[in-house]
Coordinates of C-alpha atoms in Angstrom, one line a residue:
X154 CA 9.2 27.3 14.1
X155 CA 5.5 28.2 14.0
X156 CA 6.0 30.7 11.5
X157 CA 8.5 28.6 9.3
X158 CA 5.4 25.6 9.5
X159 CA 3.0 28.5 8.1
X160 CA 5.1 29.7 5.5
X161 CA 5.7 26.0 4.3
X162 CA 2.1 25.5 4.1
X163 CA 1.5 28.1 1.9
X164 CA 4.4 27.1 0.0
X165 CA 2.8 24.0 -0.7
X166 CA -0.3 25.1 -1.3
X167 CA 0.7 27.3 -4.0
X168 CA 2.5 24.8 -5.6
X169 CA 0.2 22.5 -4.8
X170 CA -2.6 24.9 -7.0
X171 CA -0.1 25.2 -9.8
X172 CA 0.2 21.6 -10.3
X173 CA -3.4 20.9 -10.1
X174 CA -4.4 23.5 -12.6
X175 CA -2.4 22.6 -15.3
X176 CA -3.8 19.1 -14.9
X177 CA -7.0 20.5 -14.9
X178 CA -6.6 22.4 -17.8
X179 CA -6.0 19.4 -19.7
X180 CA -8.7 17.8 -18.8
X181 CA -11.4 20.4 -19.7
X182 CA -12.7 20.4 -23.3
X183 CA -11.7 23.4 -25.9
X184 CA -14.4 25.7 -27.5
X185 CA -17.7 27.3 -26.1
X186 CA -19.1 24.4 -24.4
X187 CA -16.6 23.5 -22.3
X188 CA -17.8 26.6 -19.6
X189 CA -21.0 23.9 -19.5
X190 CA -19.1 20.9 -19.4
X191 CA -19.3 18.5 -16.0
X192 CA -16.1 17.3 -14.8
X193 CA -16.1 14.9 -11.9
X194 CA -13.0 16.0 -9.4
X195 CA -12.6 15.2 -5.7
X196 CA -12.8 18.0 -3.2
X197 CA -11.5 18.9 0.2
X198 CA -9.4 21.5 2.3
X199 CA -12.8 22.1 4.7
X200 CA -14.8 20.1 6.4
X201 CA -17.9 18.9 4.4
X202 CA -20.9 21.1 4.9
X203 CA -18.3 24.1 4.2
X204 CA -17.6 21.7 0.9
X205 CA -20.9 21.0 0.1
X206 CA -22.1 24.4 0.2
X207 CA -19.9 25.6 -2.1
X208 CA -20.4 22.6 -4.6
X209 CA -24.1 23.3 -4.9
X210 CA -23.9 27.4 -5.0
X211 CA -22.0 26.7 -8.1
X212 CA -24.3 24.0 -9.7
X213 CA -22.3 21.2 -8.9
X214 CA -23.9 17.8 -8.2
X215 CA -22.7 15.8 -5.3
X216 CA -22.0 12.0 -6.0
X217 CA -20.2 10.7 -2.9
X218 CA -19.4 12.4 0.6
X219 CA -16.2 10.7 2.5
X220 CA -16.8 11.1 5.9
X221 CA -13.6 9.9 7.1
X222 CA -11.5 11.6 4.8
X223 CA -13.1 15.1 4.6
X224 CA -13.6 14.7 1.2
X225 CA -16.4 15.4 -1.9
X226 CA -16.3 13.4 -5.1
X227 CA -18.4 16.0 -7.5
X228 CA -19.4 17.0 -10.8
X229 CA -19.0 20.7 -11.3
X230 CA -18.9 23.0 -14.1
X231 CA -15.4 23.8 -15.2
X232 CA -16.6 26.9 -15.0
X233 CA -16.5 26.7 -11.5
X234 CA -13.1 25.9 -11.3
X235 CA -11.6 29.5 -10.5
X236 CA -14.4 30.2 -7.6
X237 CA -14.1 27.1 -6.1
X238 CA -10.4 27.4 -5.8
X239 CA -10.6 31.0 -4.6
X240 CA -12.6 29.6 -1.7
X241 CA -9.3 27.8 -0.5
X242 CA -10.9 23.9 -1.5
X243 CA -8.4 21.5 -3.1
X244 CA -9.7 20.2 -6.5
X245 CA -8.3 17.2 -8.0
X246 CA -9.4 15.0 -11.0
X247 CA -10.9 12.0 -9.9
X248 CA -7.6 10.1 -11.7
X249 CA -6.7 7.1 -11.9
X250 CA -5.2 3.9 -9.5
X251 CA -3.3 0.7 -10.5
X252 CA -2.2 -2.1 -9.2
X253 CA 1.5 -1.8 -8.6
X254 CA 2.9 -4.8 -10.3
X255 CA 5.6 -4.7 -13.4
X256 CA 6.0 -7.0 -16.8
X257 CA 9.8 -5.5 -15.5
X258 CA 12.5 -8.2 -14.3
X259 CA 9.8 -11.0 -15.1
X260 CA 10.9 -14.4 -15.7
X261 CA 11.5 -15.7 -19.4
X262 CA 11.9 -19.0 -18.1
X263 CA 10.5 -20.8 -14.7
X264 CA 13.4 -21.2 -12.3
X265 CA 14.8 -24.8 -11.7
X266 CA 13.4 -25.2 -8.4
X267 CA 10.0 -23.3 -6.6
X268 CA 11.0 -20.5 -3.9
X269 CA 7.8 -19.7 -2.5
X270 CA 7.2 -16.1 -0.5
X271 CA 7.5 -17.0 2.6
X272 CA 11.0 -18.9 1.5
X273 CA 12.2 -16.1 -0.3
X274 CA 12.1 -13.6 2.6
X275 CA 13.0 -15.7 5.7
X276 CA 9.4 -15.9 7.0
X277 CA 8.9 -20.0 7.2
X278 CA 11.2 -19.9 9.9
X279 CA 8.3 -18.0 12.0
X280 CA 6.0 -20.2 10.7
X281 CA 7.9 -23.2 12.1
X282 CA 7.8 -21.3 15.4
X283 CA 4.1 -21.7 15.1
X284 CA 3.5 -18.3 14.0
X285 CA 1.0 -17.6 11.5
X286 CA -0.9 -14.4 11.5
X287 CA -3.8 -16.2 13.7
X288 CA -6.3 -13.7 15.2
X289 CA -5.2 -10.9 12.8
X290 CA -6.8 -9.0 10.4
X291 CA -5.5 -7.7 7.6
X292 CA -7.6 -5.9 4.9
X293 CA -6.4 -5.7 0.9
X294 CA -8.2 -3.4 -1.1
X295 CA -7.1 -4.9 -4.4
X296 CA -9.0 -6.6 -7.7
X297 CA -10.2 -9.2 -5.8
X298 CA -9.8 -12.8 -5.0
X299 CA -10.8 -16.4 -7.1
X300 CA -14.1 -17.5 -6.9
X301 CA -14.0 -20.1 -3.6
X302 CA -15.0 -23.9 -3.3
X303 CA -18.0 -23.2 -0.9
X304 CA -20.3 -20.2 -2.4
X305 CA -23.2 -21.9 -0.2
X306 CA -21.1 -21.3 2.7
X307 CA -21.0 -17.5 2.3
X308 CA -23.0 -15.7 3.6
X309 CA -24.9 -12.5 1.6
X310 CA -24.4 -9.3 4.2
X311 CA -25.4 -7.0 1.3
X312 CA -25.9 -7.5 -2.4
X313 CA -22.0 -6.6 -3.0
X314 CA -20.5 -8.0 0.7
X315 CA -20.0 -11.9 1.6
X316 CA -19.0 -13.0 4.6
X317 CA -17.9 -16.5 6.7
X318 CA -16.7 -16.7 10.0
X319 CA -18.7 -14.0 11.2
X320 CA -21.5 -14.0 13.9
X321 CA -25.0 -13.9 12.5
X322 CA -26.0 -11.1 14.9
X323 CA -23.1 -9.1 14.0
X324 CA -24.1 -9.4 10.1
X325 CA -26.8 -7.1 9.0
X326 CA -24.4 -3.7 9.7
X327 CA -21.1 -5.2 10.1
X328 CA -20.4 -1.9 11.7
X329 CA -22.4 -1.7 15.0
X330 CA -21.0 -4.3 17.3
X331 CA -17.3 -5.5 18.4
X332 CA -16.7 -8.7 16.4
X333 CA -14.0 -10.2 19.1
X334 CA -14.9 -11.2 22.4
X335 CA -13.0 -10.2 25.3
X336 CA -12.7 -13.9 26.7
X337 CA -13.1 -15.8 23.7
X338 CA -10.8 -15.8 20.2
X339 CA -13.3 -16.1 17.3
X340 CA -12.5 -19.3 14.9
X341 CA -10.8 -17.6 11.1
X342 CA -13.4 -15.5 8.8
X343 CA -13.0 -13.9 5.7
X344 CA -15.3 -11.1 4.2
X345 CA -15.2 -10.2 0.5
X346 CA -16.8 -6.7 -0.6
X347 CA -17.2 -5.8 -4.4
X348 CA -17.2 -2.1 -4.9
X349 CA -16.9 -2.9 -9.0
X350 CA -19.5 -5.1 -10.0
X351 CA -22.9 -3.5 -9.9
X352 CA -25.1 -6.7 -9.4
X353 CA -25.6 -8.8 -6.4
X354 CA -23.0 -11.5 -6.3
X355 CA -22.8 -14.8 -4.9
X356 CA -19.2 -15.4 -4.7
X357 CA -15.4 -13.4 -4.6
X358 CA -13.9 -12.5 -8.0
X359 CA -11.1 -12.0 -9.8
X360 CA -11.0 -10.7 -13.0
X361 CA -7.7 -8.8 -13.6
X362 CA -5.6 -11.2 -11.1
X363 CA -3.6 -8.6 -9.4
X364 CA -5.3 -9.1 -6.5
X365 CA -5.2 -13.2 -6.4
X366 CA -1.6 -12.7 -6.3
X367 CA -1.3 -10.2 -3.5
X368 CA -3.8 -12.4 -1.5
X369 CA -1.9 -15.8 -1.7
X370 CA 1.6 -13.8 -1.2
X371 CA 0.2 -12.9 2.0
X372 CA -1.5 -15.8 3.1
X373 CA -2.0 -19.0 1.1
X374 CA -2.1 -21.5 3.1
X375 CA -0.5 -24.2 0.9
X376 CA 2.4 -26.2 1.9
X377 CA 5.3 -25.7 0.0
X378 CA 6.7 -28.7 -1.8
X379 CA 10.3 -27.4 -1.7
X380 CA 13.1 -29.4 0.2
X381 CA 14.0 -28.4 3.6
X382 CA 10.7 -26.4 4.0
X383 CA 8.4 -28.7 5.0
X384 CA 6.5 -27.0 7.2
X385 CA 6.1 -23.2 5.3
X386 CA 3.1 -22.2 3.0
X387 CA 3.3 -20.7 0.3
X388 CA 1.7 -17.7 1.9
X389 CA 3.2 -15.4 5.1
X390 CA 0.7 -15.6 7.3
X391 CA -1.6 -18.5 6.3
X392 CA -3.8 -17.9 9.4
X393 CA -4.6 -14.3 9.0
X394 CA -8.1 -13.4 8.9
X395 CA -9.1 -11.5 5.8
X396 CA -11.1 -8.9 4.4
X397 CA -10.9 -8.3 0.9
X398 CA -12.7 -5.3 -1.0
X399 CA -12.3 -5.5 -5.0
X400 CA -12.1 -2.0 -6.0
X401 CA -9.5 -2.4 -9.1
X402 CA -11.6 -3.5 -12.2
X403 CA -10.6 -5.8 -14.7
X404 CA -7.9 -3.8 -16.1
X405 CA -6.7 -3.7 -13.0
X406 CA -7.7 0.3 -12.4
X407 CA -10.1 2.4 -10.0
X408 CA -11.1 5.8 -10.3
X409 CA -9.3 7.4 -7.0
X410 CA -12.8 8.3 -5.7
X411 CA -13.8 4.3 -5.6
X412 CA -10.2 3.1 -3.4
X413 CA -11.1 6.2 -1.1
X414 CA -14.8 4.8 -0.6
X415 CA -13.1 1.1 -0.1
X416 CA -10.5 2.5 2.3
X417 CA -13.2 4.5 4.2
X418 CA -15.5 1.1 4.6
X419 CA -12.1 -0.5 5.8
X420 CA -12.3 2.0 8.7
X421 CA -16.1 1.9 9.5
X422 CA -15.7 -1.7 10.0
X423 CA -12.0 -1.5 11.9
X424 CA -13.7 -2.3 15.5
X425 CA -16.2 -4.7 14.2
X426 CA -13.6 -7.1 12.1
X427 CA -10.8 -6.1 14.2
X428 CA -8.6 -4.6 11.5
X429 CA -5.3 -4.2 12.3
X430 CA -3.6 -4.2 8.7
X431 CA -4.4 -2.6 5.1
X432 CA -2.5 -3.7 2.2
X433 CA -2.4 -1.2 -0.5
X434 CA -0.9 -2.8 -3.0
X435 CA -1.3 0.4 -5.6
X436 CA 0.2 3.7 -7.0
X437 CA -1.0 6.5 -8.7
X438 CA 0.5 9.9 -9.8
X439 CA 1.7 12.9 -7.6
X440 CA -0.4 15.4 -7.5
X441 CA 1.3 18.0 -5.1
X442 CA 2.2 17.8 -1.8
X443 CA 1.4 14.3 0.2
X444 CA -1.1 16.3 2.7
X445 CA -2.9 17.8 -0.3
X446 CA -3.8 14.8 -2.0
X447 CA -7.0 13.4 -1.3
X448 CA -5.8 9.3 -1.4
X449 CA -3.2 10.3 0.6
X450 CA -5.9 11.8 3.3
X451 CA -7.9 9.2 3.4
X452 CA -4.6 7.1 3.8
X453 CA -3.3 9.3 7.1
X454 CA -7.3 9.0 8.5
X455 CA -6.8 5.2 8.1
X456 CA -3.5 5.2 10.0
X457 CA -5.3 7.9 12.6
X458 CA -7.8 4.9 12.9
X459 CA -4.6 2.7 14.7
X460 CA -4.3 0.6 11.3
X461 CA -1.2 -0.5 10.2
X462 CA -0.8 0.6 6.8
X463 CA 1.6 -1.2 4.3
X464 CA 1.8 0.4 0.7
X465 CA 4.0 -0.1 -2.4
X466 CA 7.0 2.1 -3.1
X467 CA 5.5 2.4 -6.8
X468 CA 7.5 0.6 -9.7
X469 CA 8.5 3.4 -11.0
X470 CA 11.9 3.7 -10.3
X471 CA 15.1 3.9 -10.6
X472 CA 15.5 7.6 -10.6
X473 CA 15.1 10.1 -7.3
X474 CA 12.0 11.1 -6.9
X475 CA 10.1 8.6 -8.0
X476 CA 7.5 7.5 -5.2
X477 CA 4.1 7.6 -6.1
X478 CA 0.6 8.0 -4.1
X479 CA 0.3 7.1 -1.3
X480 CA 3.6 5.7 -0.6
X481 CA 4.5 9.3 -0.7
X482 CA 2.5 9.6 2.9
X483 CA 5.3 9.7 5.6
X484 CA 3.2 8.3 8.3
X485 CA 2.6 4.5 6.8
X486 CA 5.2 1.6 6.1
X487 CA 6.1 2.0 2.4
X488 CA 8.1 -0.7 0.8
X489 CA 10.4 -1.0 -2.5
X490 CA 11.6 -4.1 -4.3
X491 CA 14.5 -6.5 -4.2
X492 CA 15.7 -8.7 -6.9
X493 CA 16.8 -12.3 -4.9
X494 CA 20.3 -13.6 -5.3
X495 CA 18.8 -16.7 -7.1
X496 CA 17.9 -14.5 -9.7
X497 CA 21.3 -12.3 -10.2
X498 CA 24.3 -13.1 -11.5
X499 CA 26.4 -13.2 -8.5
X500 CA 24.0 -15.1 -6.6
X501 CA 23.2 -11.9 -4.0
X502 CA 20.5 -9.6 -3.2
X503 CA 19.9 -6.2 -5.2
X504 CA 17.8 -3.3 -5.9
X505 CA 14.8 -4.1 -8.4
X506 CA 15.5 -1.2 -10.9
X507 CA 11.9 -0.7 -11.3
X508 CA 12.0 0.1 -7.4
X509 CA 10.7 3.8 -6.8
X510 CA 13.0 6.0 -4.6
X511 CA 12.7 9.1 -3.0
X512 CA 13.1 11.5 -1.7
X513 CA 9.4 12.3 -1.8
X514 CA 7.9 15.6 -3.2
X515 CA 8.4 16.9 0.5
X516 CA 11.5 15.9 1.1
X517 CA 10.9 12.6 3.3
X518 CA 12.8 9.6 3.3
X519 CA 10.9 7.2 1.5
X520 CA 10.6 3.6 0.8
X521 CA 11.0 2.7 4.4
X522 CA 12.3 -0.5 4.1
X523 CA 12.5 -3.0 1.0
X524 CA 12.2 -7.2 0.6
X525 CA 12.0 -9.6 -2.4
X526 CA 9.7 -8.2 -4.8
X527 CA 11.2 -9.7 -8.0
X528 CA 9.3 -13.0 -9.5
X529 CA 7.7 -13.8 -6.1
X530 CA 6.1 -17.4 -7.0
X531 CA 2.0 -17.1 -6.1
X532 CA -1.4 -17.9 -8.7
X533 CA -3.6 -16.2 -10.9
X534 CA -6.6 -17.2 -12.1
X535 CA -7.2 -18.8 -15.0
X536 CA -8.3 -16.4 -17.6
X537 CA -7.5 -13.4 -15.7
X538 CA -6.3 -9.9 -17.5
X539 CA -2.8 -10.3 -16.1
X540 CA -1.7 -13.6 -16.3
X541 CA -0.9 -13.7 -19.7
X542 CA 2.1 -11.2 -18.6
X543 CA 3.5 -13.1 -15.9
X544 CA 5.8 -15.6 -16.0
X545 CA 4.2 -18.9 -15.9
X546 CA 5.4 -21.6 -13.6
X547 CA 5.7 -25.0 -14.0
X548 CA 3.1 -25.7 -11.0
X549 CA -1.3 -25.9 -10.9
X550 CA -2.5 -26.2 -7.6
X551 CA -5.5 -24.4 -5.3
X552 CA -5.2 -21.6 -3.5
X553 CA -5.6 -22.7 0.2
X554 CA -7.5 -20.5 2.9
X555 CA -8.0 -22.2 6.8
X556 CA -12.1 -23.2 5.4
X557 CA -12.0 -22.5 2.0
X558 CA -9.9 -23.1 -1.4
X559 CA -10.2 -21.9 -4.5
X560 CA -12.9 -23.2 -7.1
X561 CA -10.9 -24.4 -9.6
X562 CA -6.6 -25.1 -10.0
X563 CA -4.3 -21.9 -10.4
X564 CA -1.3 -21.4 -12.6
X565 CA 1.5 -20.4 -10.3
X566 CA 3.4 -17.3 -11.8
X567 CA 6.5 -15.2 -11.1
X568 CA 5.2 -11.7 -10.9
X569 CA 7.7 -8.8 -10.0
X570 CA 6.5 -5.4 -8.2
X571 CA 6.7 -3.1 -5.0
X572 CA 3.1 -4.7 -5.0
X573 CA 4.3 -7.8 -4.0
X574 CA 6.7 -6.7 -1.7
X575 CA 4.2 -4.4 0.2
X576 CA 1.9 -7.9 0.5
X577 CA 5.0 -9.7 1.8
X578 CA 6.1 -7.0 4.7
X579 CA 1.8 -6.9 5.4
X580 CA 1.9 -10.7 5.9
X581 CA 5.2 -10.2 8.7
X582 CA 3.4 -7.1 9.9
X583 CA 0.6 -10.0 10.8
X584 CA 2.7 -12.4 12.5
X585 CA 4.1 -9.4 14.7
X586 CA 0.9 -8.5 15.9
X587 CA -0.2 -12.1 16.6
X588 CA 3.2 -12.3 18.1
X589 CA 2.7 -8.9 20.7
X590 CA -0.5 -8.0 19.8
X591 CA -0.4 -5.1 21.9
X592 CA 1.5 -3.1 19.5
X593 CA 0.4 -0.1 18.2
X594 CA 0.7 1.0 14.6
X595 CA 3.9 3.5 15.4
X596 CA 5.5 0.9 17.2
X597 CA 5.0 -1.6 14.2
X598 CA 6.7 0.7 12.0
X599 CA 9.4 1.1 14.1
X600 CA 10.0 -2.5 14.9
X601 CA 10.6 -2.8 11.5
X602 CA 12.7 0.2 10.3
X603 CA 15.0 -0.2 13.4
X604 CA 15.7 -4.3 13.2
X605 CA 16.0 -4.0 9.2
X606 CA 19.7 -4.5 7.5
X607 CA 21.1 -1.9 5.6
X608 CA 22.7 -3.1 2.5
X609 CA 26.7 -3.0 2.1
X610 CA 28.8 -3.7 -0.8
X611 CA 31.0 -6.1 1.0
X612 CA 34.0 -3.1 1.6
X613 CA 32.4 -0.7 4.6
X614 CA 30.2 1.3 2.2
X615 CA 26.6 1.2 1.6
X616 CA 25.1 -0.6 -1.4
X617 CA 22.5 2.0 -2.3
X618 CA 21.7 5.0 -0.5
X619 CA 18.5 5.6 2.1
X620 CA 16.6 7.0 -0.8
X621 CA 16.7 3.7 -2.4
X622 CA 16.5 1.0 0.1
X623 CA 15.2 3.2 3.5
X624 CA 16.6 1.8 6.5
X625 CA 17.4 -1.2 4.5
X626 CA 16.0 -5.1 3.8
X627 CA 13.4 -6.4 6.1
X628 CA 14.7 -9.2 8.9
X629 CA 11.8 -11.1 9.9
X630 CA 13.9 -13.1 12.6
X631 CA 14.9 -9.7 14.3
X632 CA 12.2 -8.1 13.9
X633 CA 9.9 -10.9 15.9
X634 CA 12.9 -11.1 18.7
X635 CA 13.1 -7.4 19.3
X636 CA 12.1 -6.2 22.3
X637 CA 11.6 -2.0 21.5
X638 CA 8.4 -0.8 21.7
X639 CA 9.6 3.0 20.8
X640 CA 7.0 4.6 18.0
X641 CA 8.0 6.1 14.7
X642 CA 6.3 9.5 13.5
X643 CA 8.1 11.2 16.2
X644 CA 7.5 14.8 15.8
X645 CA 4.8 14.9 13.0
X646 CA 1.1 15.4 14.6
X647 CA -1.1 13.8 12.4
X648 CA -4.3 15.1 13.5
X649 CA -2.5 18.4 13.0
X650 CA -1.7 17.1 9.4
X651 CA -5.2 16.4 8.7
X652 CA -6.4 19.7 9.4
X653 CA -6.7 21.3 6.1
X654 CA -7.8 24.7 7.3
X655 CA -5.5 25.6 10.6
X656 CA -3.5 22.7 10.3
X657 CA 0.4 22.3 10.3
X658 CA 1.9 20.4 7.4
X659 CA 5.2 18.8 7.4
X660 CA 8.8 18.6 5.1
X661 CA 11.7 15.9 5.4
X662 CA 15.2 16.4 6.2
X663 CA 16.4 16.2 2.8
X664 CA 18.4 18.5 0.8
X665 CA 19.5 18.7 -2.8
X666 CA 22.7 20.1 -2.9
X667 CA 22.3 21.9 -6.5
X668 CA 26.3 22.7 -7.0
X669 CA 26.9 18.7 -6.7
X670 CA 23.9 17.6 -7.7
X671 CA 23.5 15.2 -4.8
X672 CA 20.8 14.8 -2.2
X673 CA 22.1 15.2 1.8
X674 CA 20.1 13.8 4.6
X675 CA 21.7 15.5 8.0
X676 CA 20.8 13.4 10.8
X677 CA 22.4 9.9 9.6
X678 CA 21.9 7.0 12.0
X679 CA 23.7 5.1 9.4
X680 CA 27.3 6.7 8.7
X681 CA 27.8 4.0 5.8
X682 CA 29.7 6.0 3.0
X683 CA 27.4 6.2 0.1
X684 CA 23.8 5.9 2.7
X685 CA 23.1 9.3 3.7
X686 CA 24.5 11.2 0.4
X687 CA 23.1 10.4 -3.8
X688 CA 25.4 12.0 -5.9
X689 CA 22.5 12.5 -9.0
X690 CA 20.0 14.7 -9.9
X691 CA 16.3 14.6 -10.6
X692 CA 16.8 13.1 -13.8
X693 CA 20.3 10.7 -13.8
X694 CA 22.4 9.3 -11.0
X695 CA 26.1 8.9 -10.8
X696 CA 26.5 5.6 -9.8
X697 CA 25.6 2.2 -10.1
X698 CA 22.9 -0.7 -8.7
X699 CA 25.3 -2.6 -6.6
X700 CA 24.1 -6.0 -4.6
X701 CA 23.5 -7.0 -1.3
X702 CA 26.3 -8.6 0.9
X703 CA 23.8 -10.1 3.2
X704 CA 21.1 -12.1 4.0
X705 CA 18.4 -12.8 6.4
X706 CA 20.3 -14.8 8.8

């Protein structure tokens, strides 16, 4: 086994090498100059002094060093490329991130009546329980959130971080001292970092909107105004304590190198805040093997941390292999899309087609689980970037936090996207925890993979196969009454993972069967006909998007 786990590393590595030189190639400049022309890549596959060494012995010039992550954003020659890369260090461009949310499957016209997120997936139930996320914190690295009512109420941490709720002594680091006390729970607090603007600011912002959206999905506290759900919000888990870092700009992108440095801060400051969820509601392209991929690390070094991290399938479905970075990490909870009965033509349940599925580049299962992701019903702010491309609702109100609301009234919009599904599962992920907050990570994921329901088409088959719904849609209800506390990530050693040099890397199960053209997984613990087999190919699929005979309850 030892040897078979070497040769697949260098397996990947080569392939790994291919991929990123031809993308490098394309982005160095033609002609003479281009042997003198800076390019700014991220670099890792040693620790950093071994890194940094080798940056500056070829002229490089060091911008950023990721502690957490092992990795070096630089500008280097291109020149340098070939010596760099004969050193055994992994060179990516520093591409690009966006927020995963699709103009796809949006609404032409406003339903008849609202169907708020925490309606739509089965969560105001919990909430009527009394469950509401209190005492947890969950971190969103996003674009941002509105401007709130009380700016004099923040208070300035550093000239790009705000902060309410939290001790004064704990403020000038945010990093040195445990925020929670051991006898007594800490009232709600929300801290708001800017990694975009580049002037002191004085309160949260929102430009694009993407992240206004993921925010309320996940925890607006707002009471819905729909019949028979008095007592939901609009959001999942309404009493969640938050920490939101803006890193998407107002086109709703981020160099890779600037969500690394945001999900590196979320870690530093995991103790302090008590982080125990990050929402990544992003995607960006494949760029080799999931271990190789410097997002991807900094993702794994995040769930190494003990945090629960939920990310988007990707909206780039609906053909295999579609999952992008970092839902391609097998460690975290990656989630696809559902389209809600109220929105099909037979009234039930199906796969978004935008939906990414797997299986991943190495051949893991992947998403994990999906949930409602189609027109899930949550504001933007006025003049942002996106909402012009929503669907507008019929509905203005604030967006409600436990001390704070929004500035000014929001539109309400139906917004489709693996983005909002991975902020709805994030928001249950939350109640959980406040629920058994003993959990750990592992056992989180597989709370929620084991209690989910696999979709059928009503005649003992299944609806869509593992690649495209996982282990199938989430059940809030079962998830909260289950009693396992088994872990998931059996058999994969992520600090093994992380080791670039002497590490051991890991493939899925998967197979591609090329005489049939279908993909195999062998050790079904769904023997559905139609979950454990795909009769397609990389590039079409025999078969059809067929609906959900079931529901939550």
């Amino acid at each position: 086994m030892t040897n078979l786990r070497r040769c697949l590393r260098i397996l990947g590595r080569s392939i790994a090498l291919l991929l990123v030189l031809g993308m490098l190639a394309s982005t160095v400049p033609r002609g003479p100059a281009s042997t003198r022309a800076p390019i700014r890549v991220l670099i890792s596959g040693a620790a950093l002094p071994t890194s940094r060494t080798a940056v500056q012995a070829v002229g490089g010039v060091i911008i950023m060093a990721l502690a957490h992550s092992q990795v070096l954003v630089a500008d280097i020659p291109s020149s340098a490329l070939p010596t760099l890369q004969a050193a055994g260090l992994h060179i990516i461009p520093d591409g690009m991130v966006t927020g995963a949310a699709t103009l796809l499957d949006s609404a032409t016209e406003p339903p008849t009546s609202l169907l708020y997120p925490s309606e739509a997936i089965g969560a105001s139930a919990l909430q009527q329980n009394g469950l509401t996320g209190a005492g947890v914190t969950v971190a969103v690295i996003d674009s941002g959130m509105p401007p709130l009512d009380k700016p004099d109420q923040w208070t300035q941490v550093s000239t790009n971080t705000l902060a309410y709720g939290v001790g004064q002594a704990r403020l000038p680091s945010l990093s040195a001292t445990r925020l929670f006390s051991e006898s007594l729970p800490l009232p709600w607090f929300v801290v708001y970092k800017d990694l975009v603007t580049t002037t002191p600011i004085v309160n949260s912002a929102d430009p694009y909107g993407h992240g206004t959206h993921v925010v309320a999905t996940l925890a607006d506290g707002r009471k819905a105004n729909t019949p028979g759900f008095s007592k939901a919000t609009v959001g999942i888990a309404p009493g969640a304590n938050l920490v939101v870092v803006r890193a998407l700009d107002a086109d709703g992108r981020a160099p890779y190198s600037r969500i690394i440095a945001a999900i590196e801060w979320v870690i530093s400051q995991r103790a302090t805040l008590g982080i125990r969820v990050l929402n990544l509601s992003i995607q960006a392209d494949i760029h080799g093997p999931y271990w190789f991929d410097p997002l991807n690390q900094a993702v794994m070094a995040a769930w190494d941390a003990g945090i629960t991290v939920v990310v988007a399938a990707g909206n780039t479905g609906p053909r295999p292999a579609t999952i992008t970075v970092p839902g391609n990490v097998p460690y975290v909870i990656t989630v696809g899309a559902l389209k809600p009965g109220r929105y099909t033509a037979n009234g039930i349940d199906a796969l978004a087609q935008y939906s990414a599925a797997g299986p991943t580049e190495s051949k893991f299962i992947k998403p994990d689980v999906v949930i409602a992701g189609s027109r899930v019903i949550a504001p933007l702010p006025a003049g942002s970037v996106l909402a012009p491309q929503a669907g507008l609702m019929r509905e203005k109100a604030k967006l409600e936090l436990p001390k704070f609301k929004s500035a000014v009234d929001l539109n309400y919009y139906a917004l489709s996207g693996t983005s909002m599904a991975a902020a709805e599962t994030s928001g249950l992920v939350a109640l959980l925890l406040e629920d058994e907050p003993t959990l750990t990570n592992n056992q989180v994921k597989y709370r929620l993979i084991t209690t989910a329901q696999v979709a059928t088409d009503g005649q003992g088959n299944a609806a869509a196969s593992v690649w495209q719904q996982g282990a199938g849609k989430v059940n809030p209800s079962a998830m909260i009454t289950g009693t396992t506390t088994q872990a998931a990530n059996q058999g994969l050693s992520l600090a093994d993972d992380r080791n670039h040099e002497n590490g051991t890397h890991y493939l899925g199960l998967t197979e591609y069967m090329s005489d049939t053209h279908a993909f195999t997984y062998p050790a079904p613990t769904v023997t559905l006909p139609g979950y454990n087999s795909w009769a397609g190919s990389y590039n079409s699929w025999a078969g059809s998007y067929n609906s959900w005979a079931g529901s939550y309850n």
